Amino acid sequence: METLDKDLRSIQEVRNLIKKAKEAQAQLATMSQEQIDAIVKAIADAGYQNREKLAKMANEETGFGRWQDKIIKNAFASKQVYDSIKDMKTVGVLKDDKAHKVMEVAVPVGVMAGLIPSTNPTSTVIYKALIALKAGNSIVFSPHPNALKCILETVKIISEAAVKAGCPEGAIAAMTVPTIQGTDQLMKHDDVSLILATGGTAMVKAAYSSGTPAIGVGPGNGPAFIEKSANIPLAVKRIMDSKTFDNGTICASEQSVVVEACSKDAVIAEFKKQGAYFLSAEEAAQLGKFIMRANGTMNPQIVGRSVEHIAKLANLDIPAGTRVLIAEETRVGRNVPYSREKLAPILAFYTEDGWEAACERCIEILNGEGAGHTMVIHSENEEIVREFALKKPVSRLLVNTPGTLGGIGATTAIAPALTLGCGAVGGSSTSDNISPLNLLNIRRVAYGLREIEDLAEKPAAQTEAASIDLGDKEQLINMIVKRILAEM
Ligand SMILES: CC(=O)SCCNC(=O)CCNC(=O)[C@H](O)C(C)(C)COP(=O)(O)OP(=O)(O)OC[C@H]1O[C@@H](n2cnc3c(N)ncnc32)[C@H](O)[C@@H]1OP(=O)(O)O
């Protein structure tokens, strides 16, 4: 009875939020680029100013990650994302190609639904609000229930700042009673035009099945291949820094390391030197039981947790100061937990004979889970990087950079984003790092350049066409019939 009541309240709330968001969007649609940009700047400034408070709230509420790193994530989502979009033209005429007589006009999609994960809650709200508003849309958030408080606080802070900068009330809103039924209603509502879904596989699938256009992010599971020409200490440092960043909660983070047999010893020695602990077969089996839940999905008990926490959970005795746990693995599959996505400081370690075998292993891992997402290669050999680029089922092949920060565009020049498209192979409509340009439609105003008869290929026919009076339908049909008969 109580659940039913909660569901009804959630559905009713969603309907109200969508109604207001629709009215707000109608006003946004009349605003100039300058007015929209002022709102977007206010959101970015508010997110940045509150980065520490929101980071601490997210960490405290979810138990995931490290608040120190969440500050960096909030700063990234506000400042770096803002810098990358601030000069983007997103309102009115985007392009006017006088030579080809085609003009492009931006058309906001309307009201958006934003699903927010518990792993990156506050940063994802700031990021999604920025890109939605920059494209002239309003957005209603569906918070992951385990991160409700910090998500609502973020929405409050940025929406108040936006309203002060001229944003209509209701353009940025969040469900305060998040239930599956309420979120379902949000995703299926006729007045919602686009869903931006980041979260667990089930929620992303629900978004795709809702009948509303959706941009979703499938699971990541990126391997990092250390090719023999790589600078091993630097490659290991980047992997360690990446895997420990916010305790591994970002989906572009490395999930396994693949090395060639010839450099195995050197790589293991370097990992140990930098604070990794290689689990024995028994220890790996013991910890392996905690990686997945019975239903085959990632176990929240290990997600975003420190090595000490995970070791205690699995009753492992590991050296103090260990930063990452590594298990040697030779298999890949749904029932091989180390070969799956582990948003925690845990890595699988594969050894292969030569780079071609390593290449095949990376493909096998990605086809097992994470196809279309991201992988990393550490190499000084351009030829091998090129070969990898041609073959891998990923949307981002990162080279000589940490996966976590490279994938989101913090240490690379790809678009700064916290929603990373996984392409068709990953069940996504785009392989882009999502930016405002993915959240608007383009109306093309195209002038006629030639008449129908100019489309005929044969010069003779063109001459004939030139002499036809376009108003004379009979003459035009006769000419077309004559041409068809001539070609038979
Ligand atoms: C760029 C990036 O880094 S994006 C990273 C995004 N990736 C992820 O978040 C990783 C995928 N997430 C997960 O696998 C899981 O969410 C975990 C492991 C992190 C956390 O697991 P849990 O806390 O059990 O959360 P889970 O997502 O399974 O959802 C718990 C419940 O909340 C519900 N729920 C989740 N999101 C919502 C929502 N937006 N609205 C309503 N209900 C929701 C789920 O349906 C589930 O309900 P149930 O218990 O009745 O089945």
Coordinates of C-alpha atoms and ligand atoms in Angstrom, one line a residue:
M1 CA 0.0 0.0 0.0
E2 CA 2.8 2.3 1.0
T3 CA 4.7 1.4 -2.2
L4 CA 1.7 2.1 -4.3
D5 CA 1.2 5.4 -2.7
K6 CA 4.8 6.3 -3.3
D7 CA 4.6 5.3 -6.9
L8 CA 1.5 7.4 -7.4
R9 CA 3.1 10.4 -5.8
S10 CA 6.2 9.9 -8.0
I11 CA 4.1 9.7 -11.2
Q12 CA 2.1 12.8 -10.2
E13 CA 5.2 14.7 -9.4
V14 CA 6.8 13.7 -12.8
R15 CA 3.7 15.0 -14.7
N16 CA 3.9 18.3 -12.9
L17 CA 7.6 18.7 -13.5
I18 CA 7.2 17.9 -17.2
K19 CA 4.4 20.4 -17.5
K20 CA 6.5 23.2 -16.0
A21 CA 9.6 22.1 -17.9
K22 CA 7.6 22.3 -21.1
E23 CA 6.4 25.9 -20.3
A24 CA 9.9 26.8 -19.4
Q25 CA 11.3 25.4 -22.6
A26 CA 8.8 27.4 -24.7
Q27 CA 10.4 30.5 -23.2
L28 CA 13.9 29.2 -23.7
A29 CA 13.1 28.7 -27.3
T30 CA 12.5 32.5 -27.7
M31 CA 15.8 33.5 -26.2
S32 CA 18.9 34.8 -27.9
Q33 CA 22.3 33.1 -27.9
E34 CA 23.5 35.8 -25.4
Q35 CA 20.6 35.1 -23.0
I36 CA 21.2 31.3 -23.2
D37 CA 24.9 31.8 -22.7
A38 CA 24.4 33.9 -19.6
I39 CA 22.3 31.1 -18.1
V40 CA 24.9 28.5 -19.0
K41 CA 27.6 30.5 -17.4
A42 CA 25.6 30.9 -14.2
I43 CA 25.2 27.1 -14.0
A44 CA 28.9 26.5 -14.5
D45 CA 29.9 29.2 -11.9
A46 CA 27.5 27.8 -9.3
G47 CA 28.7 24.2 -9.9
Y48 CA 32.3 25.3 -9.7
Q49 CA 31.8 27.4 -6.5
N50 CA 30.1 24.5 -4.8
R51 CA 32.4 21.8 -6.0
E52 CA 33.7 20.8 -2.6
K53 CA 30.5 20.8 -0.7
L54 CA 28.8 18.7 -3.4
A55 CA 31.7 16.3 -3.6
K56 CA 31.6 15.7 0.1
M57 CA 27.8 15.2 0.1
A58 CA 28.0 12.7 -2.8
N59 CA 30.8 10.7 -1.1
E60 CA 29.0 10.7 2.2
E61 CA 25.6 9.7 0.8
T62 CA 26.7 6.9 -1.6
G63 CA 29.9 5.7 0.1
F64 CA 31.4 5.6 -3.4
G65 CA 34.7 7.1 -4.4
R66 CA 36.9 9.8 -2.7
W67 CA 35.6 13.3 -2.1
Q68 CA 39.0 14.8 -3.0
D69 CA 38.6 13.3 -6.5
K70 CA 34.9 14.2 -6.7
I71 CA 36.0 17.8 -6.3
I72 CA 38.0 17.4 -9.4
K73 CA 35.1 15.7 -11.2
N74 CA 32.8 18.6 -10.2
A75 CA 35.4 21.2 -11.4
F76 CA 35.7 19.2 -14.6
A77 CA 31.9 19.1 -15.2
S78 CA 31.5 22.8 -14.5
K79 CA 34.7 24.6 -15.7
Q80 CA 36.2 22.3 -18.3
V81 CA 32.8 21.4 -19.9
Y82 CA 31.8 25.1 -19.8
D83 CA 35.1 26.2 -21.5
S84 CA 34.5 23.7 -24.3
I85 CA 30.9 24.8 -25.1
K86 CA 30.9 28.5 -24.2
D87 CA 31.7 29.7 -27.7
M88 CA 29.5 27.1 -29.5
K89 CA 26.7 28.6 -31.6
T90 CA 23.5 26.8 -30.6
V91 CA 20.7 29.3 -31.1
G92 CA 19.2 30.4 -34.4
V93 CA 21.2 30.3 -37.6
L94 CA 24.2 28.0 -37.1
K95 CA 25.6 28.1 -40.6
D96 CA 24.7 30.0 -43.8
D97 CA 26.5 28.4 -46.8
K98 CA 26.0 31.0 -49.5
A99 CA 27.8 29.0 -52.2
H100 CA 25.5 26.0 -51.9
K101 CA 22.5 28.0 -50.6
V102 CA 21.9 25.9 -47.5
M103 CA 21.2 27.5 -44.2
E104 CA 21.2 25.5 -40.9
V105 CA 18.9 26.5 -38.1
A106 CA 19.2 25.1 -34.5
V107 CA 16.0 23.5 -33.2
P108 CA 16.1 22.5 -29.5
V109 CA 14.7 19.0 -28.9
G110 CA 12.4 20.3 -26.1
V111 CA 12.1 18.7 -22.7
M112 CA 14.8 16.2 -21.8
A113 CA 14.9 13.5 -19.2
G114 CA 18.3 13.0 -17.5
L115 CA 19.0 9.8 -15.6
I116 CA 21.7 10.3 -13.0
P117 CA 23.9 7.5 -11.7
S118 CA 25.0 7.0 -8.1
T119 CA 28.7 6.7 -9.2
N120 CA 29.1 10.3 -10.5
P121 CA 25.9 12.0 -9.2
T122 CA 26.7 15.7 -8.7
S123 CA 29.1 16.0 -11.6
T124 CA 26.7 14.4 -14.0
V125 CA 23.9 16.8 -13.0
I126 CA 26.1 19.8 -13.6
Y127 CA 27.3 18.5 -16.9
K128 CA 23.9 17.4 -18.2
A129 CA 22.2 20.7 -17.2
L130 CA 25.0 22.7 -18.9
I131 CA 24.7 20.8 -22.2
A132 CA 20.9 20.6 -22.2
L133 CA 20.4 24.4 -21.5
K134 CA 23.1 25.4 -24.0
A135 CA 21.1 23.6 -26.6
G136 CA 17.9 25.5 -25.5
N137 CA 16.3 22.5 -23.8
S138 CA 14.8 22.1 -20.3
I139 CA 15.7 19.0 -18.3
V140 CA 14.0 16.9 -15.7
F141 CA 16.4 14.6 -13.7
S142 CA 15.6 11.2 -12.4
P143 CA 18.1 10.6 -9.5
H144 CA 19.5 7.3 -8.6
P145 CA 17.7 6.7 -5.2
N146 CA 21.0 6.1 -3.4
A147 CA 22.2 9.6 -4.4
L148 CA 19.0 11.5 -4.0
K149 CA 20.1 14.1 -1.4
C150 CA 23.2 15.2 -3.2
I151 CA 21.5 15.3 -6.6
L152 CA 18.6 17.4 -5.3
E153 CA 21.1 19.8 -3.6
T154 CA 23.0 20.1 -6.9
V155 CA 19.8 20.8 -8.8
K156 CA 18.8 23.4 -6.3
I157 CA 22.1 25.2 -6.4
I158 CA 22.4 25.3 -10.2
S159 CA 18.7 26.0 -10.9
E160 CA 18.6 29.0 -8.5
A161 CA 21.7 30.4 -10.1
A162 CA 20.2 29.8 -13.6
V163 CA 16.9 31.6 -12.6
K164 CA 18.9 34.6 -11.3
A165 CA 20.5 34.7 -14.8
G166 CA 17.2 34.8 -16.5
C167 CA 16.3 31.2 -16.8
P168 CA 12.6 30.4 -16.6
E169 CA 11.5 28.5 -13.5
G170 CA 11.2 24.8 -14.0
A171 CA 13.8 24.5 -16.8
I172 CA 16.0 22.4 -14.5
A173 CA 14.1 20.1 -12.2
A174 CA 14.5 16.8 -10.4
M175 CA 12.1 14.1 -9.1
T176 CA 12.2 14.1 -5.3
V177 CA 10.4 10.8 -5.1
P178 CA 12.4 8.6 -7.5
T179 CA 10.6 5.3 -8.1
I180 CA 10.9 2.9 -11.1
Q181 CA 7.3 3.8 -12.0
G182 CA 7.9 7.5 -11.8
T183 CA 11.1 7.2 -13.9
D184 CA 9.2 5.0 -16.4
Q185 CA 6.5 7.7 -16.7
L186 CA 9.2 10.4 -17.2
M187 CA 10.8 8.4 -20.0
K188 CA 7.5 7.5 -21.8
H189 CA 5.8 10.9 -21.4
D190 CA 4.6 12.3 -24.8
D191 CA 6.1 15.7 -23.9
V192 CA 9.6 14.3 -23.3
S193 CA 11.6 14.4 -26.5
L194 CA 15.0 12.9 -25.5
I195 CA 16.4 10.8 -22.7
L196 CA 20.0 11.1 -21.7
A197 CA 20.6 7.9 -19.8
T198 CA 23.7 7.2 -17.7
G199 CA 23.6 4.5 -15.1
G200 CA 23.1 0.7 -14.6
T201 CA 22.5 -1.5 -17.6
A202 CA 18.9 -2.1 -16.7
M203 CA 18.0 1.6 -16.6
V204 CA 19.8 2.3 -19.9
K205 CA 17.9 -0.6 -21.5
A206 CA 14.6 0.7 -20.1
A207 CA 15.5 4.1 -21.6
Y208 CA 16.0 2.5 -25.0
S209 CA 12.8 0.5 -24.8
S210 CA 10.7 3.5 -23.7
G211 CA 9.7 4.6 -27.3
T212 CA 11.3 8.0 -26.7
P213 CA 14.6 8.8 -28.5
A214 CA 17.4 8.1 -26.1
I215 CA 21.2 8.5 -25.9
G216 CA 22.4 5.9 -23.4
V217 CA 25.8 4.7 -22.2
G218 CA 26.4 1.0 -22.1
P219 CA 28.9 -0.6 -19.7
G220 CA 32.6 0.1 -20.1
N221 CA 35.2 -2.6 -19.7
G222 CA 38.3 -1.1 -21.3
P223 CA 41.5 -3.1 -21.3
A224 CA 44.9 -1.2 -21.3
F225 CA 47.5 -2.8 -23.5
I226 CA 51.1 -2.0 -22.6
E227 CA 52.9 -2.7 -25.9
K228 CA 56.6 -3.5 -25.6
S229 CA 57.8 -0.1 -27.0
A230 CA 55.9 1.7 -24.2
N231 CA 57.6 3.7 -21.4
I232 CA 56.7 1.1 -18.8
P233 CA 57.0 3.2 -15.6
L234 CA 54.9 6.0 -17.2
A235 CA 52.3 3.6 -18.5
V236 CA 52.0 1.9 -15.1
K237 CA 51.7 5.3 -13.4
R238 CA 49.0 6.4 -15.7
I239 CA 47.0 3.1 -15.2
M240 CA 47.5 3.3 -11.4
D241 CA 46.4 7.0 -11.2
S242 CA 43.4 6.3 -13.5
K243 CA 42.2 3.2 -11.6
T244 CA 42.5 4.8 -8.2
F245 CA 40.8 8.1 -9.3
D246 CA 37.6 8.3 -7.3
N247 CA 38.3 4.6 -6.5
G248 CA 37.6 3.6 -10.1
T249 CA 34.0 4.9 -10.5
I250 CA 34.3 6.3 -14.0
C251 CA 33.2 3.9 -16.7
A252 CA 36.2 4.8 -19.0
S253 CA 38.6 3.5 -16.3
E254 CA 40.9 0.5 -17.1
Q255 CA 39.4 -2.9 -16.2
S256 CA 42.3 -5.1 -17.3
V257 CA 46.0 -4.9 -18.3
V258 CA 47.3 -6.8 -21.3
V259 CA 51.0 -7.3 -21.7
E260 CA 53.3 -9.2 -24.1
A261 CA 55.3 -12.1 -22.5
C262 CA 58.6 -10.4 -23.3
S263 CA 57.7 -7.4 -21.0
K264 CA 55.6 -9.2 -18.3
D265 CA 58.3 -9.3 -15.6
A266 CA 59.2 -5.6 -16.0
V267 CA 55.6 -4.6 -16.0
I268 CA 54.8 -6.7 -12.8
A269 CA 57.9 -5.3 -11.1
E270 CA 56.8 -1.7 -11.9
F271 CA 53.2 -2.3 -10.8
K272 CA 54.5 -3.7 -7.4
K273 CA 56.8 -0.7 -7.1
Q274 CA 53.9 1.7 -7.6
G275 CA 51.7 0.0 -5.0
A276 CA 49.8 -2.8 -6.7
Y277 CA 49.3 -6.1 -5.0
F278 CA 49.2 -9.3 -7.1
L279 CA 46.7 -11.7 -5.6
S280 CA 47.5 -15.4 -5.3
A281 CA 45.2 -17.8 -7.0
E282 CA 43.4 -18.5 -3.7
E283 CA 43.1 -14.8 -2.8
A284 CA 41.8 -14.0 -6.3
A285 CA 39.1 -16.7 -6.0
Q286 CA 38.1 -15.4 -2.6
L287 CA 37.8 -11.8 -3.8
G288 CA 36.2 -13.0 -7.1
K289 CA 33.0 -14.0 -5.2
F290 CA 32.4 -10.3 -4.3
I291 CA 32.8 -8.7 -7.7
M292 CA 29.4 -9.6 -9.2
R293 CA 25.9 -10.0 -7.6
A294 CA 23.9 -13.2 -8.0
N295 CA 22.1 -11.7 -10.9
G296 CA 25.4 -11.1 -12.8
T297 CA 25.5 -7.3 -12.3
M298 CA 28.2 -5.4 -10.5
N299 CA 28.2 -5.6 -6.7
P300 CA 27.7 -2.2 -5.1
Q301 CA 29.6 -3.4 -2.1
I302 CA 32.9 -3.1 -4.0
V303 CA 32.0 -0.2 -6.4
G304 CA 34.1 3.0 -5.7
R305 CA 35.5 1.5 -2.5
S306 CA 39.1 1.7 -1.2
V307 CA 41.4 -1.3 -1.4
E308 CA 41.3 -1.5 2.5
H309 CA 37.5 -1.7 2.4
I310 CA 37.5 -4.3 -0.3
A311 CA 40.2 -6.4 1.4
K312 CA 38.3 -6.4 4.6
L313 CA 35.1 -7.4 2.9
A314 CA 36.8 -10.4 1.2
N315 CA 38.8 -11.2 4.3
L316 CA 42.2 -10.7 2.6
D317 CA 45.4 -9.8 4.4
I318 CA 47.2 -7.4 2.1
P319 CA 50.2 -5.0 2.7
A320 CA 49.3 -1.6 4.1
G321 CA 49.4 1.2 1.5
T322 CA 48.2 -1.1 -1.4
R323 CA 46.6 1.0 -4.0
V324 CA 45.3 -1.5 -6.5
L325 CA 44.5 -5.3 -6.4
I326 CA 45.5 -7.3 -9.5
A327 CA 44.5 -10.9 -10.4
E328 CA 46.3 -12.8 -13.2
E329 CA 43.7 -14.1 -15.6
T330 CA 43.6 -16.3 -18.7
R331 CA 39.9 -16.5 -19.4
V332 CA 37.1 -14.2 -20.5
G333 CA 33.4 -14.6 -20.0
R334 CA 30.3 -13.5 -18.1
N335 CA 31.2 -16.0 -15.3
V336 CA 34.8 -14.8 -15.1
P337 CA 34.4 -11.7 -12.8
Y338 CA 37.9 -10.3 -13.4
S339 CA 37.2 -10.1 -17.2
R340 CA 34.1 -7.9 -16.5
E341 CA 33.6 -4.2 -15.6
K342 CA 34.8 -3.5 -12.0
L343 CA 34.3 0.1 -11.0
A344 CA 36.7 -0.4 -8.1
P345 CA 40.5 -0.5 -7.7
I346 CA 40.7 -4.1 -9.1
L347 CA 42.4 -5.1 -12.3
A348 CA 42.7 -8.3 -14.3
F349 CA 46.2 -9.1 -15.8
Y350 CA 46.6 -11.0 -19.1
T351 CA 49.9 -12.0 -20.7
E352 CA 50.0 -12.8 -24.5
D353 CA 52.6 -13.9 -27.0
G354 CA 53.1 -10.7 -29.1
W355 CA 51.0 -7.7 -30.0
E356 CA 48.8 -9.6 -32.4
A357 CA 47.6 -12.0 -29.7
A358 CA 47.2 -9.0 -27.3
C359 CA 45.1 -7.3 -29.9
E360 CA 42.8 -10.4 -30.2
R361 CA 42.6 -10.6 -26.4
C362 CA 41.5 -7.0 -26.1
I363 CA 38.8 -7.7 -28.8
E364 CA 37.6 -10.8 -26.8
I365 CA 37.4 -8.8 -23.6
L366 CA 35.5 -6.0 -25.2
N367 CA 33.1 -8.4 -27.0
G368 CA 32.5 -10.0 -23.6
E369 CA 31.5 -6.7 -22.1
G370 CA 32.0 -3.0 -23.0
A371 CA 31.9 -3.1 -26.8
G372 CA 31.7 0.4 -28.2
H373 CA 33.1 2.1 -25.1
T374 CA 36.8 2.8 -24.5
M375 CA 40.2 1.2 -24.4
V376 CA 43.8 2.3 -23.9
I377 CA 47.1 1.5 -25.6
H378 CA 50.5 2.5 -24.3
S379 CA 53.0 2.4 -27.1
E380 CA 55.6 4.4 -29.0
N381 CA 54.9 2.4 -32.1
E382 CA 52.6 4.4 -34.5
E383 CA 52.1 1.4 -36.7
I384 CA 50.7 -0.8 -33.9
V385 CA 48.5 2.1 -32.7
R386 CA 47.1 2.4 -36.2
E387 CA 46.4 -1.4 -36.4
F388 CA 44.6 -1.2 -33.0
A389 CA 42.6 1.8 -34.2
L390 CA 41.4 -0.2 -37.3
K391 CA 40.3 -3.3 -35.4
K392 CA 39.0 -2.5 -31.9
P393 CA 35.2 -2.3 -31.2
V394 CA 35.5 0.9 -29.3
S395 CA 34.5 4.5 -29.8
R396 CA 37.5 5.9 -28.0
L397 CA 41.0 4.4 -28.4
L398 CA 43.1 6.3 -26.0
V399 CA 46.9 6.5 -26.5
N400 CA 49.5 7.1 -23.7
T401 CA 47.0 8.6 -21.3
P402 CA 44.9 7.5 -18.3
G403 CA 41.6 5.9 -19.4
T404 CA 39.5 7.6 -16.8
L405 CA 40.6 11.1 -17.6
G406 CA 41.4 10.6 -21.3
G407 CA 37.9 9.1 -22.0
I408 CA 36.0 12.0 -20.5
G409 CA 38.2 14.5 -22.4
A410 CA 40.1 15.9 -19.4
T411 CA 43.6 14.8 -20.6
T412 CA 42.8 14.5 -24.3
A413 CA 41.3 16.8 -26.9
I414 CA 38.0 14.9 -27.3
A415 CA 34.9 16.7 -26.1
P416 CA 34.8 17.0 -22.2
A417 CA 31.8 14.9 -21.2
L418 CA 30.4 12.6 -18.5
T419 CA 28.2 10.7 -21.0
L420 CA 30.2 8.7 -23.5
G421 CA 28.4 7.4 -26.5
C422 CA 29.1 3.7 -27.3
G423 CA 28.1 3.6 -31.0
A424 CA 25.9 1.0 -32.7
V425 CA 28.0 -1.9 -31.4
G426 CA 27.3 -0.7 -27.8
G427 CA 23.6 -0.2 -28.5
S428 CA 23.9 3.6 -28.6
S429 CA 22.8 6.0 -31.3
T430 CA 26.1 7.9 -31.3
S431 CA 29.8 7.2 -30.6
D432 CA 30.4 10.9 -29.5
N433 CA 31.3 12.3 -26.2
I434 CA 27.9 13.9 -25.7
S435 CA 27.8 17.7 -26.2
P436 CA 25.1 20.3 -26.8
L437 CA 25.3 19.5 -30.5
N438 CA 23.9 16.0 -29.8
L439 CA 20.9 17.7 -28.1
L440 CA 19.5 19.8 -30.9
N441 CA 18.1 19.2 -34.2
I442 CA 19.1 21.0 -37.4
R443 CA 16.5 22.5 -39.7
R444 CA 18.1 22.8 -43.2
V445 CA 16.8 25.7 -45.3
A446 CA 17.8 24.6 -48.8
Y447 CA 17.3 26.7 -51.9
G448 CA 16.7 25.0 -55.3
L449 CA 19.8 25.1 -57.4
R450 CA 18.5 23.3 -60.6
E451 CA 15.2 22.2 -62.1
I452 CA 14.1 18.6 -62.4
E453 CA 15.0 18.4 -66.1
D454 CA 18.6 19.4 -65.2
L455 CA 18.9 16.1 -63.4
A456 CA 18.9 14.1 -66.7
E457 CA 22.3 12.7 -67.5
K458 CA 22.4 12.8 -71.3
P459 CA 23.3 16.1 -73.0
A460 CA 20.7 15.5 -75.7
A461 CA 18.0 15.1 -73.1
Q462 CA 19.2 18.2 -71.4
T463 CA 18.9 20.1 -74.6
E464 CA 15.5 18.8 -75.1
A465 CA 14.5 19.6 -71.5
A466 CA 15.8 23.1 -71.9
S467 CA 13.2 23.7 -74.7
I468 CA 10.3 22.3 -72.7
D469 CA 7.8 24.6 -71.1
L470 CA 7.7 23.4 -67.5
G471 CA 4.0 24.2 -67.3
D472 CA 3.2 21.7 -70.0
K473 CA 2.8 18.4 -68.2
E474 CA 2.0 16.4 -71.3
Q475 CA 5.3 17.5 -73.0
L476 CA 7.3 16.7 -69.8
I477 CA 5.7 13.2 -69.5
N478 CA 6.4 12.5 -73.2
M479 CA 10.0 13.4 -72.8
I480 CA 10.4 11.1 -69.7
V481 CA 8.7 8.2 -71.5
K482 CA 10.9 8.7 -74.6
R483 CA 14.0 8.6 -72.4
I484 CA 13.0 5.4 -70.6
L485 CA 12.3 3.7 -74.0
A486 CA 15.6 4.8 -75.3
E487 CA 17.4 3.3 -72.4
M488 CA 15.7 -0.1 -72.6
Ligands
LIG1 C1 31.1 8.5 -17.7 C2 30.7 7.6 -16.5 O1 31.5 7.3 -15.7 S1 29.1 7.1 -16.4 C3 29.2 5.8 -15.2 C4 27.8 5.3 -15.1 N1 27.9 3.9 -14.8 C5 27.4 3.4 -13.8 O2 26.7 4.0 -13.0 C6 27.7 2.0 -13.6 C7 26.6 1.1 -13.6 N2 25.9 1.2 -12.4 C8 25.7 0.0 -11.7 O3 26.1 -1.1 -12.1 C9 24.9 0.2 -10.4 O4 24.2 1.3 -10.5 C10 25.9 0.2 -9.2 C11 26.5 -1.2 -9.1 C12 26.9 1.3 -9.3 C13 25.0 0.5 -8.0 O5 24.1 -0.6 -7.8 P1 22.8 -0.4 -6.9 O6 23.0 0.6 -5.8 O7 22.2 -1.6 -6.5 O8 21.9 0.4 -8.0 P2 21.1 -0.1 -9.2 O9 21.5 0.7 -10.3 O10 21.2 -1.6 -9.4 O11 19.7 0.3 -8.8 C14 19.1 0.1 -7.5 C15 17.6 0.3 -7.6 O12 17.4 1.6 -7.9 C16 16.6 1.7 -9.1 N3 17.0 2.9 -9.8 C17 18.2 3.2 -10.3 N4 18.2 4.4 -11.0 C18 16.9 4.8 -10.8 C19 16.2 6.0 -11.3 N5 16.9 6.9 -12.0 N6 14.9 6.1 -10.9 C20 14.3 5.2 -10.2 N7 14.9 4.1 -9.8 C21 16.2 3.9 -10.1 C22 17.0 0.5 -9.8 O13 16.1 0.2 -10.8 C23 17.1 -0.5 -8.7 O14 15.8 -0.9 -8.3 P3 15.5 -2.4 -7.8 O15 16.4 -2.5 -6.6 O16 14.1 -2.4 -7.5 O17 15.9 -3.3 -8.9

